[in-house]
Amino acid sequence: MNITRENLDALNAVVKVDIAKEDYSDKVEKILSDYRKTANIPGFRKGHVPMGMVKKQYGKAVLVDEVNKLLQDALNKYLTEEKLDVLGQPLPKPQDNIDWDADGFSFEFELGLAPEFDVELKSKKAITHYNIIADDKMIDEQIERIQKQYGKLVSQDTVEEDSEITGTYTNEEEDIDNTVTLTLDKFKGKATSKQFIGAKVGDVIVLKTKELYDDDHELMHALKIDHDRAHGLDIEVSFTITEINKRELADLDQDLFDKLFGKGEVTSVTELKTKIKEDAEKQFKQQSDQKLLNDVTEYLVDNTKFDLPGEFLTKWMQTSGENEMDAEQAKEEYEKSEKSLRYQLIEGKLIEDNNIQVTVEDIKAHAKEMIKVQMAQFGQMNPSDEELDGIAARVLGNQEEARRISEQLISQKLIELYKEKANLKVKELSYENFVKEVYGDK
């Protein structure tokens, strides 16, 4: 067997594989001999079928199968030994009318080669790294939410601004009949809220659905209708009040602290505020890190210049998926995926250059931490190592889940690399201001 390569340019090559008769003949003969021993052909005893008949019946199929196996093994070995970094998979050049009676065969494959390039993390313009803090306003609002959640309901005779009102939305013609509990701050306009103030149990308030809530999802849940129906709905509904309550705030005492965090973990309002701040800022760090990852990724894709074997990749995409595409569809698909492919190559280069690795132990430790957090949400605060090991083993038995965790760890390591080496400027702001700056004031 002989394998040669012709480099057409820096990104494209053709590999030629020449297979001689001696490369496959012994294997083909052995398989046919085995067939002869077991073949059941009418008129012949088992094991006594003439070899000529076996070859005539099975010879070409065995030959084609063995040559293809030999071809794939040889090509894969060649790519590995030559350390060729290929994109996609080798594409066989079309061959019409292969003469399978010949003593040797030649096959050619097109290769798309990965480009060589360098990655520069130090951008000229600094990338913003947000340090999101939980300010006093947010902490106080969270404490009030907790007090409401753990408070008790006190019945009222009439609706006030902070009442919780239970009632039923109805419209017989539109087949609407849904009971809900609402608060007046959920309505879009103050005029709607004013209709409720002073109302009593049994009162019926007629409301227009157009612009009743800020978005269609609120209206969808209130009336229990689907989203398409809620969109632009402009009818009148009746709301019949069945219950009026005021939520009395829970006391900020040790009993509440123990319910929230476990016995004795928090013993004062000051410690409660510190705990809320710490927990909130852990969540904010995840959002900040994700924003940093997105921004650095965008910078790297826009500023790391290299060419790709686009024509080869477009051809490869035509046949690589479950459904074959025509040339125009493949071109569109390549254009849509080019940015993602560029980042994959950049990420791979960063991982290689900075020796970023994720071990089995890393994956197991991360899985155990995730499980601990989930168990804590259900009140299981101190699971044993034996419990965690058992659950982690079951989780990681799912290859898809293990792959997902591995990718999470790679992303974390890349974020730490960016914090260390990228040109960043730290900007500290509240969560409210972060949302306004990054996502717009919505």
mmCIF file of C-alpha atoms in Angstrom, residues 76-418:
data_model
loop_
_atom_site.group_PDB
_atom_site.id
_atom_site.type_symbol
_atom_site.label_atom_id
_atom_site.label_comp_id
_atom_site.label_asym_id
_atom_site.label_seq_id
_atom_site.Cartn_x
_atom_site.Cartn_y
_atom_site.Cartn_z
ATOM 1 C CA ASN A 76 -7.199 7.219 9.662
ATOM 2 C CA LYS A 77 -3.736 5.902 10.571
ATOM 3 C CA TYR A 78 -2.113 8.225 8.038
ATOM 4 C CA LEU A 79 -3.915 11.318 9.365
ATOM 5 C CA THR A 80 -2.880 10.410 12.917
ATOM 6 C CA GLU A 81 0.764 9.664 12.098
ATOM 7 C CA GLU A 82 1.118 12.786 9.957
ATOM 8 C CA LYS A 83 -0.597 14.836 12.699
ATOM 9 C CA LEU A 84 -2.843 16.481 10.151
ATOM 10 C CA ASP A 85 -5.418 18.804 11.720
ATOM 11 C CA VAL A 86 -8.343 18.364 9.345
ATOM 12 C CA LEU A 87 -11.720 20.085 9.340
ATOM 13 C CA GLY A 88 -14.770 17.942 8.742
ATOM 14 C CA GLN A 89 -13.976 14.532 7.286
ATOM 15 C CA PRO A 90 -11.977 13.462 4.176
ATOM 16 C CA LEU A 91 -14.176 13.619 1.077
ATOM 17 C CA PRO A 92 -13.709 10.771 -1.434
ATOM 18 C CA LYS A 93 -13.349 11.974 -4.986
ATOM 19 C CA PRO A 94 -16.082 10.448 -7.175
ATOM 20 C CA GLN A 95 -14.999 7.385 -9.163
ATOM 21 C CA ASP A 96 -17.164 5.872 -11.870
ATOM 22 C CA ASN A 97 -17.007 2.250 -12.948
ATOM 23 C CA ILE A 98 -14.353 0.869 -10.580
ATOM 24 C CA ASP A 99 -12.916 -2.298 -12.087
ATOM 25 C CA TRP A 100 -13.121 -4.714 -9.162
ATOM 26 C CA ASP A 101 -11.440 -7.404 -11.277
ATOM 27 C CA ALA A 102 -8.187 -5.389 -11.353
ATOM 28 C CA ASP A 103 -5.219 -6.371 -9.177
ATOM 29 C CA GLY A 104 -4.938 -2.944 -7.505
ATOM 30 C CA PHE A 105 -7.003 0.152 -6.786
ATOM 31 C CA SER A 106 -6.379 3.874 -6.328
ATOM 32 C CA PHE A 107 -8.581 6.212 -4.323
ATOM 33 C CA GLU A 108 -8.308 9.968 -3.768
ATOM 34 C CA PHE A 109 -9.635 12.059 -0.874
ATOM 35 C CA GLU A 110 -9.983 15.809 -0.531
ATOM 36 C CA LEU A 111 -8.895 17.263 2.823
ATOM 37 C CA GLY A 112 -9.752 20.586 4.397
ATOM 38 C CA LEU A 113 -6.856 21.645 6.654
ATOM 39 C CA ALA A 114 -7.158 23.760 9.792
ATOM 40 C CA PRO A 115 -5.460 27.149 9.424
ATOM 41 C CA GLU A 116 -2.447 28.217 11.464
ATOM 42 C CA PHE A 117 -2.938 31.427 13.436
ATOM 43 C CA ASP A 118 -2.131 33.181 16.710
ATOM 44 C CA VAL A 119 -4.623 34.476 19.286
ATOM 45 C CA GLU A 120 -4.072 37.876 20.874
ATOM 46 C CA LEU A 121 -6.052 38.294 24.097
ATOM 47 C CA LYS A 122 -4.859 41.848 24.810
ATOM 48 C CA SER A 123 -7.332 44.033 22.956
ATOM 49 C CA LYS A 124 -6.476 47.683 22.325
ATOM 50 C CA LYS A 125 -9.794 48.768 23.806
ATOM 51 C CA ALA A 126 -10.460 47.353 27.268
ATOM 52 C CA ILE A 127 -13.407 44.951 27.622
ATOM 53 C CA THR A 128 -15.747 45.705 30.522
ATOM 54 C CA HIS A 129 -15.850 43.159 33.327
ATOM 55 C CA TYR A 130 -18.872 43.883 35.492
ATOM 56 C CA ASN A 131 -18.725 43.535 39.272
ATOM 57 C CA ILE A 132 -22.418 43.380 40.187
ATOM 58 C CA ILE A 133 -23.302 44.203 43.778
ATOM 59 C CA ALA A 134 -26.472 43.757 45.796
ATOM 60 C CA ASP A 135 -27.217 47.282 47.030
ATOM 61 C CA ASP A 136 -29.260 48.219 50.110
ATOM 62 C CA LYS A 137 -32.418 48.769 48.046
ATOM 63 C CA MET A 138 -32.268 45.250 46.608
ATOM 64 C CA ILE A 139 -31.527 43.665 49.998
ATOM 65 C CA ASP A 140 -34.425 45.520 51.651
ATOM 66 C CA GLU A 141 -36.791 44.475 48.861
ATOM 67 C CA GLN A 142 -35.694 40.848 49.219
ATOM 68 C CA ILE A 143 -36.280 40.971 52.984
ATOM 69 C CA GLU A 144 -39.778 42.343 52.394
ATOM 70 C CA ARG A 145 -40.495 39.546 49.892
ATOM 71 C CA ILE A 146 -39.364 36.995 52.480
ATOM 72 C CA GLN A 147 -41.576 38.592 55.138
ATOM 73 C CA LYS A 148 -44.559 38.472 52.764
ATOM 74 C CA GLN A 149 -43.851 34.855 51.791
ATOM 75 C CA TYR A 150 -43.702 33.722 55.422
ATOM 76 C CA GLY A 151 -46.329 36.148 56.691
ATOM 77 C CA LYS A 152 -49.971 35.377 57.355
ATOM 78 C CA LEU A 153 -53.111 36.473 55.538
ATOM 79 C CA VAL A 154 -55.588 38.706 57.387
ATOM 80 C CA SER A 155 -59.097 39.008 55.961
ATOM 81 C CA GLN A 156 -60.282 42.478 54.855
ATOM 82 C CA ASP A 157 -63.708 43.951 54.223
ATOM 83 C CA THR A 158 -62.655 46.212 51.340
ATOM 84 C CA VAL A 159 -59.827 46.323 48.796
ATOM 85 C CA GLU A 160 -56.824 48.505 49.644
ATOM 86 C CA GLU A 161 -53.675 49.207 47.577
ATOM 87 C CA ASP A 162 -51.702 46.322 49.105
ATOM 88 C CA SER A 163 -54.527 43.767 49.195
ATOM 89 C CA GLU A 164 -54.376 40.268 47.765
ATOM 90 C CA ILE A 165 -57.622 39.775 45.848
ATOM 91 C CA THR A 166 -59.043 36.398 44.871
ATOM 92 C CA GLY A 167 -61.736 36.284 42.218
ATOM 93 C CA THR A 168 -62.891 34.875 38.910
ATOM 94 C CA TYR A 169 -62.477 36.286 35.420
ATOM 95 C CA THR A 170 -65.454 35.434 33.201
ATOM 96 C CA ASN A 171 -66.725 36.056 29.688
ATOM 97 C CA GLU A 172 -69.406 33.574 28.660
ATOM 98 C CA GLU A 173 -69.164 34.236 24.912
ATOM 99 C CA GLU A 174 -65.379 33.734 24.892
ATOM 100 C CA ASP A 175 -65.615 30.708 27.235
ATOM 101 C CA ILE A 176 -63.419 32.373 29.869
ATOM 102 C CA ASP A 177 -63.814 31.229 33.473
ATOM 103 C CA ASN A 178 -60.663 31.316 35.596
ATOM 104 C CA THR A 179 -60.038 31.922 39.298
ATOM 105 C CA VAL A 180 -56.891 33.818 40.269
ATOM 106 C CA THR A 181 -55.313 35.686 43.157
ATOM 107 C CA LEU A 182 -53.846 39.042 42.162
ATOM 108 C CA THR A 183 -52.335 42.246 43.502
ATOM 109 C CA LEU A 184 -53.060 45.684 42.060
ATOM 110 C CA ASP A 185 -49.440 46.399 41.120
ATOM 111 C CA LYS A 186 -49.710 43.778 38.371
ATOM 112 C CA PHE A 187 -52.084 45.922 36.301
ATOM 113 C CA LYS A 188 -50.637 48.202 33.639
ATOM 114 C CA GLY A 189 -52.627 51.359 34.320
ATOM 115 C CA LYS A 190 -53.517 53.139 37.573
ATOM 116 C CA ALA A 191 -57.078 53.593 36.314
ATOM 117 C CA THR A 192 -57.609 49.828 36.565
ATOM 118 C CA SER A 193 -56.299 49.729 40.131
ATOM 119 C CA LYS A 194 -58.643 52.574 41.125
ATOM 120 C CA GLN A 195 -61.630 50.460 40.036
ATOM 121 C CA PHE A 196 -60.737 47.947 42.756
ATOM 122 C CA ILE A 197 -60.068 50.325 45.662
ATOM 123 C CA GLY A 198 -62.955 50.128 48.146
ATOM 124 C CA ALA A 199 -64.578 47.129 46.430
ATOM 125 C CA LYS A 200 -66.050 44.317 48.566
ATOM 126 C CA VAL A 201 -66.563 40.569 48.316
ATOM 127 C CA GLY A 202 -69.279 39.889 45.740
ATOM 128 C CA ASP A 203 -68.597 43.024 43.723
ATOM 129 C CA VAL A 204 -68.189 42.588 39.961
ATOM 130 C CA ILE A 205 -65.657 44.759 38.144
ATOM 131 C CA VAL A 206 -65.772 44.990 34.337
ATOM 132 C CA LEU A 207 -62.338 45.295 32.697
ATOM 133 C CA LYS A 208 -61.067 45.730 29.156
ATOM 134 C CA THR A 209 -58.391 43.174 28.256
ATOM 135 C CA LYS A 210 -56.539 45.528 25.895
ATOM 136 C CA GLU A 211 -53.456 46.780 27.782
ATOM 137 C CA LEU A 212 -54.758 45.288 31.034
ATOM 138 C CA TYR A 213 -51.276 43.861 31.742
ATOM 139 C CA ASP A 214 -47.781 44.788 30.588
ATOM 140 C CA ASP A 215 -47.487 41.772 28.294
ATOM 141 C CA ASP A 216 -49.549 39.005 26.746
ATOM 142 C CA HIS A 217 -48.096 36.333 29.046
ATOM 143 C CA GLU A 218 -49.698 37.953 32.113
ATOM 144 C CA LEU A 219 -53.071 38.095 30.329
ATOM 145 C CA MET A 220 -52.632 34.501 29.122
ATOM 146 C CA HIS A 221 -52.178 33.202 32.699
ATOM 147 C CA ALA A 222 -54.884 35.447 34.174
ATOM 148 C CA LEU A 223 -57.563 34.280 31.719
ATOM 149 C CA LYS A 224 -56.110 30.783 31.196
ATOM 150 C CA ILE A 225 -55.977 31.075 27.413
ATOM 151 C CA ASP A 226 -53.205 30.298 24.922
ATOM 152 C CA HIS A 227 -50.633 32.862 23.821
ATOM 153 C CA ASP A 228 -51.959 33.311 20.288
ATOM 154 C CA ARG A 229 -55.418 34.042 21.620
ATOM 155 C CA ALA A 230 -54.082 36.458 24.239
ATOM 156 C CA HIS A 231 -52.113 38.447 21.650
ATOM 157 C CA GLY A 232 -54.054 41.626 20.857
ATOM 158 C CA LEU A 233 -57.208 40.389 22.646
ATOM 159 C CA ASP A 234 -59.680 43.286 22.966
ATOM 160 C CA ILE A 235 -62.801 42.232 24.861
ATOM 161 C CA GLU A 236 -64.480 42.934 28.206
ATOM 162 C CA VAL A 237 -64.218 40.476 31.100
ATOM 163 C CA SER A 238 -65.944 40.479 34.454
ATOM 164 C CA PHE A 239 -63.972 39.973 37.662
ATOM 165 C CA THR A 240 -66.079 38.744 40.587
ATOM 166 C CA ILE A 241 -64.342 39.251 43.950
ATOM 167 C CA THR A 242 -64.589 36.206 46.248
ATOM 168 C CA GLU A 243 -61.932 36.975 48.869
ATOM 169 C CA ILE A 244 -59.924 39.989 50.078
ATOM 170 C CA ASN A 245 -56.842 39.587 52.260
ATOM 171 C CA LYS A 246 -53.891 41.598 53.459
ATOM 172 C CA ARG A 247 -50.588 39.849 53.987
ATOM 173 C CA GLU A 248 -49.213 40.632 57.427
ATOM 174 C CA LEU A 249 -45.410 40.619 57.294
ATOM 175 C CA ALA A 250 -43.586 37.932 59.250
ATOM 176 C CA ASP A 251 -41.438 39.120 62.148
ATOM 177 C CA LEU A 252 -37.689 39.169 61.579
ATOM 178 C CA ASP A 253 -37.025 36.820 64.475
ATOM 179 C CA GLN A 254 -34.977 33.698 65.151
ATOM 180 C CA ASP A 255 -37.844 31.437 64.129
ATOM 181 C CA LEU A 256 -37.856 32.956 60.634
ATOM 182 C CA PHE A 257 -34.032 32.873 60.390
ATOM 183 C CA ASP A 258 -34.022 29.151 61.269
ATOM 184 C CA LYS A 259 -36.700 28.403 58.659
ATOM 185 C CA LEU A 260 -34.644 30.151 56.012
ATOM 186 C CA PHE A 261 -31.113 28.949 56.732
ATOM 187 C CA GLY A 262 -31.194 26.183 59.337
ATOM 188 C CA LYS A 263 -31.002 26.353 63.098
ATOM 189 C CA GLY A 264 -28.567 28.963 64.424
ATOM 190 C CA GLU A 265 -26.965 29.764 61.032
ATOM 191 C CA VAL A 266 -28.255 33.351 61.133
ATOM 192 C CA THR A 267 -29.019 35.098 64.425
ATOM 193 C CA SER A 268 -29.666 38.770 63.585
ATOM 194 C CA VAL A 269 -31.033 41.107 60.912
ATOM 195 C CA THR A 270 -27.467 42.230 60.182
ATOM 196 C CA GLU A 271 -26.413 38.623 59.536
ATOM 197 C CA LEU A 272 -29.579 38.120 57.438
ATOM 198 C CA LYS A 273 -28.647 41.071 55.226
ATOM 199 C CA THR A 274 -25.078 39.778 54.899
ATOM 200 C CA LYS A 275 -26.348 36.325 53.925
ATOM 201 C CA ILE A 276 -28.779 37.720 51.337
ATOM 202 C CA LYS A 277 -26.012 39.899 49.892
ATOM 203 C CA GLU A 278 -23.577 36.966 49.663
ATOM 204 C CA ASP A 279 -26.141 34.648 48.030
ATOM 205 C CA ALA A 280 -27.274 37.292 45.546
ATOM 206 C CA GLU A 281 -23.740 38.235 44.542
ATOM 207 C CA LYS A 282 -22.864 34.578 43.912
ATOM 208 C CA GLN A 283 -25.661 34.541 41.336
ATOM 209 C CA PHE A 284 -24.538 37.898 39.948
ATOM 210 C CA LYS A 285 -21.005 36.568 39.509
ATOM 211 C CA GLN A 286 -22.337 33.847 37.203
ATOM 212 C CA GLN A 287 -24.135 36.481 35.106
ATOM 213 C CA SER A 288 -21.079 38.717 35.075
ATOM 214 C CA ASP A 289 -18.829 35.831 34.016
ATOM 215 C CA GLN A 290 -21.232 34.813 31.253
ATOM 216 C CA LYS A 291 -21.327 38.388 29.973
ATOM 217 C CA LEU A 292 -17.515 38.495 30.021
ATOM 218 C CA LEU A 293 -17.316 35.173 28.154
ATOM 219 C CA ASN A 294 -19.737 36.461 25.505
ATOM 220 C CA ASP A 295 -17.869 39.756 25.072
ATOM 221 C CA VAL A 296 -14.403 38.183 24.847
ATOM 222 C CA THR A 297 -15.736 35.556 22.433
ATOM 223 C CA GLU A 298 -17.156 38.291 20.191
ATOM 224 C CA TYR A 299 -13.868 40.225 20.337
ATOM 225 C CA LEU A 300 -11.807 37.130 19.481
ATOM 226 C CA VAL A 301 -14.004 36.109 16.534
ATOM 227 C CA ASP A 302 -13.975 39.659 15.135
ATOM 228 C CA ASN A 303 -10.246 40.246 15.607
ATOM 229 C CA THR A 304 -8.549 36.874 15.044
ATOM 230 C CA LYS A 305 -8.046 36.770 11.303
ATOM 231 C CA PHE A 306 -7.515 33.547 9.350
ATOM 232 C CA ASP A 307 -8.850 31.893 6.209
ATOM 233 C CA LEU A 308 -10.916 28.715 6.120
ATOM 234 C CA PRO A 309 -11.258 26.078 3.368
ATOM 235 C CA GLY A 310 -14.777 27.359 2.708
ATOM 236 C CA GLU A 311 -15.331 25.563 -0.587
ATOM 237 C CA PHE A 312 -14.307 22.222 0.917
ATOM 238 C CA LEU A 313 -16.456 22.710 4.033
ATOM 239 C CA THR A 314 -19.468 23.648 1.916
ATOM 240 C CA LYS A 315 -19.072 20.432 -0.089
ATOM 241 C CA TRP A 316 -18.598 18.423 3.102
ATOM 242 C CA MET A 317 -21.801 19.895 4.612
ATOM 243 C CA GLN A 318 -23.771 18.663 1.613
ATOM 244 C CA THR A 319 -23.307 15.035 2.666
ATOM 245 C CA SER A 320 -22.391 15.108 6.367
ATOM 246 C CA GLY A 321 -25.872 15.610 7.852
ATOM 247 C CA GLU A 322 -28.810 13.242 8.169
ATOM 248 C CA ASN A 323 -30.361 14.784 5.056
ATOM 249 C CA GLU A 324 -28.297 15.621 2.001
ATOM 250 C CA MET A 325 -28.387 19.256 0.853
ATOM 251 C CA ASP A 326 -28.003 20.819 -2.548
ATOM 252 C CA ALA A 327 -25.159 23.247 -3.210
ATOM 253 C CA GLU A 328 -27.217 26.358 -2.372
ATOM 254 C CA GLN A 329 -28.500 24.923 0.920
ATOM 255 C CA ALA A 330 -24.971 23.869 1.904
ATOM 256 C CA LYS A 331 -23.644 27.354 1.161
ATOM 257 C CA GLU A 332 -26.321 28.925 3.372
ATOM 258 C CA GLU A 333 -25.592 26.429 6.146
ATOM 259 C CA TYR A 334 -21.864 27.135 5.968
ATOM 260 C CA GLU A 335 -22.420 30.892 6.136
ATOM 261 C CA LYS A 336 -24.647 30.443 9.212
ATOM 262 C CA SER A 337 -22.134 28.214 11.001
ATOM 263 C CA GLU A 338 -18.880 29.939 9.994
ATOM 264 C CA LYS A 339 -18.744 32.207 13.076
ATOM 265 C CA SER A 340 -19.272 29.235 15.401
ATOM 266 C CA LEU A 341 -16.573 27.237 13.587
ATOM 267 C CA ARG A 342 -14.135 30.128 13.893
ATOM 268 C CA TYR A 343 -14.687 30.317 17.645
ATOM 269 C CA GLN A 344 -14.265 26.543 18.010
ATOM 270 C CA LEU A 345 -10.850 26.826 16.338
ATOM 271 C CA ILE A 346 -9.895 29.852 18.472
ATOM 272 C CA GLU A 347 -11.037 28.097 21.637
ATOM 273 C CA GLY A 348 -9.069 24.980 20.693
ATOM 274 C CA LYS A 349 -5.971 27.099 20.115
ATOM 275 C CA LEU A 350 -6.341 28.795 23.521
ATOM 276 C CA ILE A 351 -6.851 25.433 25.246
ATOM 277 C CA GLU A 352 -3.759 24.003 23.565
ATOM 278 C CA ASP A 353 -1.523 27.062 24.076
ATOM 279 C CA ASN A 354 -2.466 27.406 27.752
ATOM 280 C CA ASN A 355 -2.557 23.674 28.548
ATOM 281 C CA ILE A 356 -6.161 23.831 29.789
ATOM 282 C CA GLN A 357 -7.282 20.385 30.901
ATOM 283 C CA VAL A 358 -10.299 18.848 32.599
ATOM 284 C CA THR A 359 -9.716 15.590 34.463
ATOM 285 C CA VAL A 360 -12.191 12.903 35.480
ATOM 286 C CA GLU A 361 -11.703 14.027 39.082
ATOM 287 C CA ASP A 362 -12.559 17.607 38.096
ATOM 288 C CA ILE A 363 -15.798 16.425 36.501
ATOM 289 C CA LYS A 364 -16.700 14.262 39.502
ATOM 290 C CA ALA A 365 -15.993 17.088 41.988
ATOM 291 C CA HIS A 366 -18.081 19.536 39.968
ATOM 292 C CA ALA A 367 -20.959 17.055 39.744
ATOM 293 C CA LYS A 368 -20.891 16.558 43.527
ATOM 294 C CA GLU A 369 -21.028 20.319 44.123
ATOM 295 C CA MET A 370 -24.021 20.629 41.795
ATOM 296 C CA ILE A 371 -25.771 17.793 43.616
ATOM 297 C CA LYS A 372 -25.099 19.396 47.021
ATOM 298 C CA VAL A 373 -26.702 22.641 45.853
ATOM 299 C CA GLN A 374 -29.747 20.798 44.522
ATOM 300 C CA MET A 375 -30.124 18.759 47.708
ATOM 301 C CA ALA A 376 -29.858 21.912 49.830
ATOM 302 C CA GLN A 377 -32.862 23.336 47.961
ATOM 303 C CA PHE A 378 -34.894 20.434 49.328
ATOM 304 C CA GLY A 379 -33.599 20.861 52.874
ATOM 305 C CA GLN A 380 -30.859 18.204 52.776
ATOM 306 C CA MET A 381 -28.017 20.349 54.054
ATOM 307 C CA ASN A 382 -25.304 17.824 54.922
ATOM 308 C CA PRO A 383 -25.297 14.781 52.617
ATOM 309 C CA SER A 384 -22.541 12.241 53.227
ATOM 310 C CA ASP A 385 -19.674 11.703 50.784
ATOM 311 C CA GLU A 386 -21.011 8.201 50.167
ATOM 312 C CA GLU A 387 -24.403 9.610 49.106
ATOM 313 C CA LEU A 388 -22.778 12.207 46.851
ATOM 314 C CA ASP A 389 -20.450 9.643 45.253
ATOM 315 C CA GLY A 390 -23.373 7.349 44.470
ATOM 316 C CA ILE A 391 -25.518 10.071 42.904
ATOM 317 C CA ALA A 392 -22.535 11.502 40.993
ATOM 318 C CA ALA A 393 -21.755 8.058 39.573
ATOM 319 C CA ARG A 394 -25.333 7.750 38.268
ATOM 320 C CA VAL A 395 -25.273 11.266 36.807
ATOM 321 C CA LEU A 396 -21.919 10.749 35.081
ATOM 322 C CA GLY A 397 -23.077 7.394 33.747
ATOM 323 C CA ASN A 398 -24.991 9.515 31.256
ATOM 324 C CA GLN A 399 -22.360 10.437 28.653
ATOM 325 C CA GLU A 400 -24.317 13.482 27.507
ATOM 326 C CA GLU A 401 -24.409 14.843 31.071
ATOM 327 C CA ALA A 402 -20.700 14.147 31.594
ATOM 328 C CA ARG A 403 -19.916 15.973 28.342
ATOM 329 C CA ARG A 404 -22.052 18.942 29.412
ATOM 330 C CA ILE A 405 -20.241 19.215 32.751
ATOM 331 C CA SER A 406 -16.869 18.950 31.001
ATOM 332 C CA GLU A 407 -17.835 21.834 28.703
ATOM 333 C CA GLN A 408 -18.930 23.904 31.716
ATOM 334 C CA LEU A 409 -15.539 23.371 33.360
ATOM 335 C CA ILE A 410 -13.691 24.309 30.159
ATOM 336 C CA SER A 411 -15.748 27.524 30.001
ATOM 337 C CA GLN A 412 -14.889 28.294 33.635
ATOM 338 C CA LYS A 413 -11.191 27.777 32.975
ATOM 339 C CA LEU A 414 -11.363 30.005 29.895
ATOM 340 C CA ILE A 415 -13.091 32.736 31.924
ATOM 341 C CA GLU A 416 -10.271 32.589 34.480
ATOM 342 C CA LEU A 417 -7.762 32.813 31.616
ATOM 343 C CA TYR A 418 -9.521 35.902 30.253
#
